[in-house]
């Protein structure tokens, strides 16, 4: 069932349905009328991965704090954490993971290697076909990423004012969603299907400086915009050529609701799916390390037959969003993977 | 008042007639009540223009499940089937074309003209579909189990199915699980690179449905269809005389077994007393009492129109109201003054073989046109056609699935003339601007113009045209929403969920009232399975 069909059973107000339907498409390459999106929507409302889309580490505010707290807990429990330590390769000997090599060449031997990056990066980049069965690599290549969203961060001279509710009151403190109608959402998707970014995208905005003023100089603000759809694969041109055009589209769209936005912008950062792939190492810029489509969930995530965090390489595990139950900041894949690892090493 | 009848069956479509046959064979005395002047429902042949007869709605389908075919012995009742060697001819806009034949290896030879890789994959794909089809076929004749509390028979069936599924091997089995929920566009792309080939095969996953090739779950639709016919693009199965000949033969078999059939007998109400069905009232007021009532009308018509809401309870009613089924397929029947010339045929792969000589002689063209003709050159074309329907518009460039039944049966048209039968998708039940009464002609023109891009002489050959929209299907055939399968065949409305979770075993909240039409499992078209399954359950109840 689609998110739109599902919501039709409950509500009649178009803008309400449109706004709620957004939860059914975030991180997917699906539209609100696509079958299966009702499931994704319910997944969010179960509270499991809600909010994830505002959380992936570009704004230093809220999410950074969560990560720091988890890191502190891990350290306290005895874990060691090194940053600025990019792993380049996973060392495999006789079908067993024996350690990693860092970007600078440093080699670290280990009993167990657990990778929380996506399967493409793990198997194609860090290990290579030679160490892996052909069937398995076929499945790795089939696993779909299809990043469909971008991010625009605006540095503002003041607060935007929305025509719908004048003033700068409490309504700016939560999420601000540009999702005026179900058809609007669906049309945004239609363009993406044919390899273009949405001319009028779905935008989910937050102003983190309203809760944490330290993020900007006094009186200034940050507007962080999650934008869908921005397909990783463009039919014409490249994201490097289209980045600015995409940024303009986002600003133009916001301006239709908050006319003063243009005059407030003092800085702009546009992150396309390609940028997200390059900077964060998420294949095709998919924020959930792989599309949340039905054929890539549960026991099929990431690959049928390999959904239990293990891999064809002994002592190598997957523990990221690409494993069940999937994306978000809830940490469930990490915990479940740890349990499996402990089982295997008999502790 | 007349005596109490044994069983009345509402609707004399293929499923209603199959149920009647099985009940009669078991010694029951079914009475079929059909509102139209003829039996057949969606499978009818009629004159639509003076001197021209054709399959008014469905033009292909079947075959019936093998067991049903054996039981009904339709050849004995006058059925003769045409199974052309060339299954599909798919022209492309650049004047080329693709021919898919019954035999996979021979088809592959033709595909090699487009892509050597696809040719190889096609053989592999055919074999895979045959394996999946054989497995899924067993599901068609099962009564969906009660998942929470399966009975011993359910467990045995599931066990057998599980065992056969394991017989597929781990790799095929895992893949099947992955394929089901996938978009059919992704599914075909895993095998093929030629757009035209992708589109021809994917089309089956969206037939009659409110899905496009990029809709999740459209692969499940395709796989279910493959359960009756596992040819990658459907192997045509045409009763001589049009689909009505199939219905007539089933009706004859049912009568021979002892069923009674009344046409022009529209049921207006189902009557129940103390939650037990006691009969029906016909339009005009005639009341017929019966021990059991079986409805082949769609679930929404049966429960929301024919039943009094007090029989059902609010929870059930709300769920039935949400049963999704808004038709997207319109039917166009054309009377043509001659056989149209398809440009793509001359350069189609293997066309030479089809024509038997190097020349583009039209005398041999009929062989290539005897199957189905597919107009929908690429996945994006199909998806764009679908896009329009999401916003309540008909496709400016629709996907067309065409047959020319007069090639196999010349008696359907005047001498030298032809009948062309066209499924045109997407034509949404509800238009956003205007309605079908005022915009039908515009759509008809769109269909003919689309066709003219591939067969330029079609417009001047048209003597007469008939358009049947989803709204007409609802009005004339009683299909709520004009949905050709009485309701979407989407993942959430299949098997144990068709029409509703808890009510997928042909029984209803009203004791003695049963469903047997397309709105029940499997509901996948003209294979008779829904009708046969329902009969089995009805007989079980009366035995116990
Ligand atoms: C245009 C079209 C194209 C199709 N193409 C294909 C195809 O290519 N392949 C395929 O497999 N399937 C196809 N189908 C689907 C297939 O024809 C149906 O699934 C099948 O015919 C369903 O049979 P049925 O007996 O369940 O219902 P129907 O054929 O719909 O029969 C129901 C009958 O009940 C009667 N009825 C309804 N209400 C009442 C009432 N109140 N009182 C008395 N009688 C009533 C109707 O008049 C009708 O005769 C197509 C259908 C259509 C309409």
PDB file of C-alpha atoms in Angstrom, chain B residues 41-48 52-61 237-246 331-334 402-406 409 412 418-423 466 468 477 526:
ATOM      1  CA  UNK B  41     -18.878 -11.377 -17.951  1.00  0.00           C
ATOM      2  CA  UNK B  42     -15.515 -10.010 -19.075  1.00  0.00           C
ATOM      3  CA  UNK B  43     -15.134 -12.901 -21.526  1.00  0.00           C
ATOM      4  CA  UNK B  44     -17.754 -12.217 -24.185  1.00  0.00           C
ATOM      5  CA  UNK B  45     -17.969 -11.964 -27.931  1.00  0.00           C
ATOM      6  CA  UNK B  46     -20.530  -9.649 -29.493  1.00  0.00           C
ATOM      7  CA  UNK B  47     -21.236  -7.514 -32.502  1.00  0.00           C
ATOM      8  CA  UNK B  48     -19.957  -4.008 -31.935  1.00  0.00           C
ATOM      9  CA  UNK B  52     -18.145  -7.111 -37.009  1.00  0.00           C
ATOM     10  CA  UNK B  53     -17.973  -9.272 -33.919  1.00  0.00           C
ATOM     11  CA  UNK B  54     -15.144  -9.407 -31.443  1.00  0.00           C
ATOM     12  CA  UNK B  55     -13.987 -10.037 -27.899  1.00  0.00           C
ATOM     13  CA  UNK B  56     -15.733  -7.070 -26.332  1.00  0.00           C
ATOM     14  CA  UNK B  57     -13.608  -6.916 -23.168  1.00  0.00           C
ATOM     15  CA  UNK B  58     -10.834  -9.462 -22.505  1.00  0.00           C
ATOM     16  CA  UNK B  59      -9.162 -10.620 -25.714  1.00  0.00           C
ATOM     17  CA  UNK B  60      -6.642 -13.008 -24.277  1.00  0.00           C
ATOM     18  CA  UNK B  61      -6.302 -14.876 -21.107  1.00  0.00           C
ATOM     19  CA  UNK B 237      -4.357 -18.399 -26.075  1.00  0.00           C
ATOM     20  CA  UNK B 238      -7.307 -17.371 -28.192  1.00  0.00           C
ATOM     21  CA  UNK B 239     -10.580 -19.259 -28.327  1.00  0.00           C
ATOM     22  CA  UNK B 240     -11.789 -19.400 -31.919  1.00  0.00           C
ATOM     23  CA  UNK B 241     -14.765 -17.059 -32.014  1.00  0.00           C
ATOM     24  CA  UNK B 242     -13.372 -14.712 -29.380  1.00  0.00           C
ATOM     25  CA  UNK B 243     -13.384 -15.011 -25.608  1.00  0.00           C
ATOM     26  CA  UNK B 244     -17.140 -15.518 -25.613  1.00  0.00           C
ATOM     27  CA  UNK B 245     -16.556 -18.976 -27.068  1.00  0.00           C
ATOM     28  CA  UNK B 246     -14.704 -19.894 -23.874  1.00  0.00           C
ATOM     29  CA  UNK B 331     -11.038  -1.285 -24.211  1.00  0.00           C
ATOM     30  CA  UNK B 332     -11.222  -0.170 -27.833  1.00  0.00           C
ATOM     31  CA  UNK B 333     -12.734  -2.326 -30.561  1.00  0.00           C
ATOM     32  CA  UNK B 334     -12.150  -1.286 -34.141  1.00  0.00           C
ATOM     33  CA  UNK B 402      -3.626  -5.385 -29.422  1.00  0.00           C
ATOM     34  CA  UNK B 403      -5.003  -8.489 -31.086  1.00  0.00           C
ATOM     35  CA  UNK B 404      -6.589  -9.030 -34.480  1.00  0.00           C
ATOM     36  CA  UNK B 405      -8.912 -11.971 -33.788  1.00  0.00           C
ATOM     37  CA  UNK B 406     -10.305 -11.992 -37.329  1.00  0.00           C
ATOM     38  CA  UNK B 409     -11.420 -16.607 -37.315  1.00  0.00           C
ATOM     39  CA  UNK B 412     -15.779 -12.391 -37.103  1.00  0.00           C
ATOM     40  CA  UNK B 418     -10.789  -7.130 -39.821  1.00  0.00           C
ATOM     41  CA  UNK B 419     -11.523  -6.711 -36.160  1.00  0.00           C
ATOM     42  CA  UNK B 420      -8.913  -5.100 -33.948  1.00  0.00           C
ATOM     43  CA  UNK B 421      -9.149  -5.413 -30.196  1.00  0.00           C
ATOM     44  CA  UNK B 422      -7.123  -2.988 -28.078  1.00  0.00           C
ATOM     45  CA  UNK B 423      -6.386  -2.686 -24.374  1.00  0.00           C
ATOM     46  CA  UNK B 466     -16.237   1.198 -29.764  1.00  0.00           C
ATOM     47  CA  UNK B 468     -15.408   0.891 -23.224  1.00  0.00           C
ATOM     48  CA  UNK B 477     -20.727  -5.339 -16.122  1.00  0.00           C
ATOM     49  CA  UNK B 526      -9.249 -16.111 -16.859  1.00  0.00           C
TER      50      UNK B 526
END
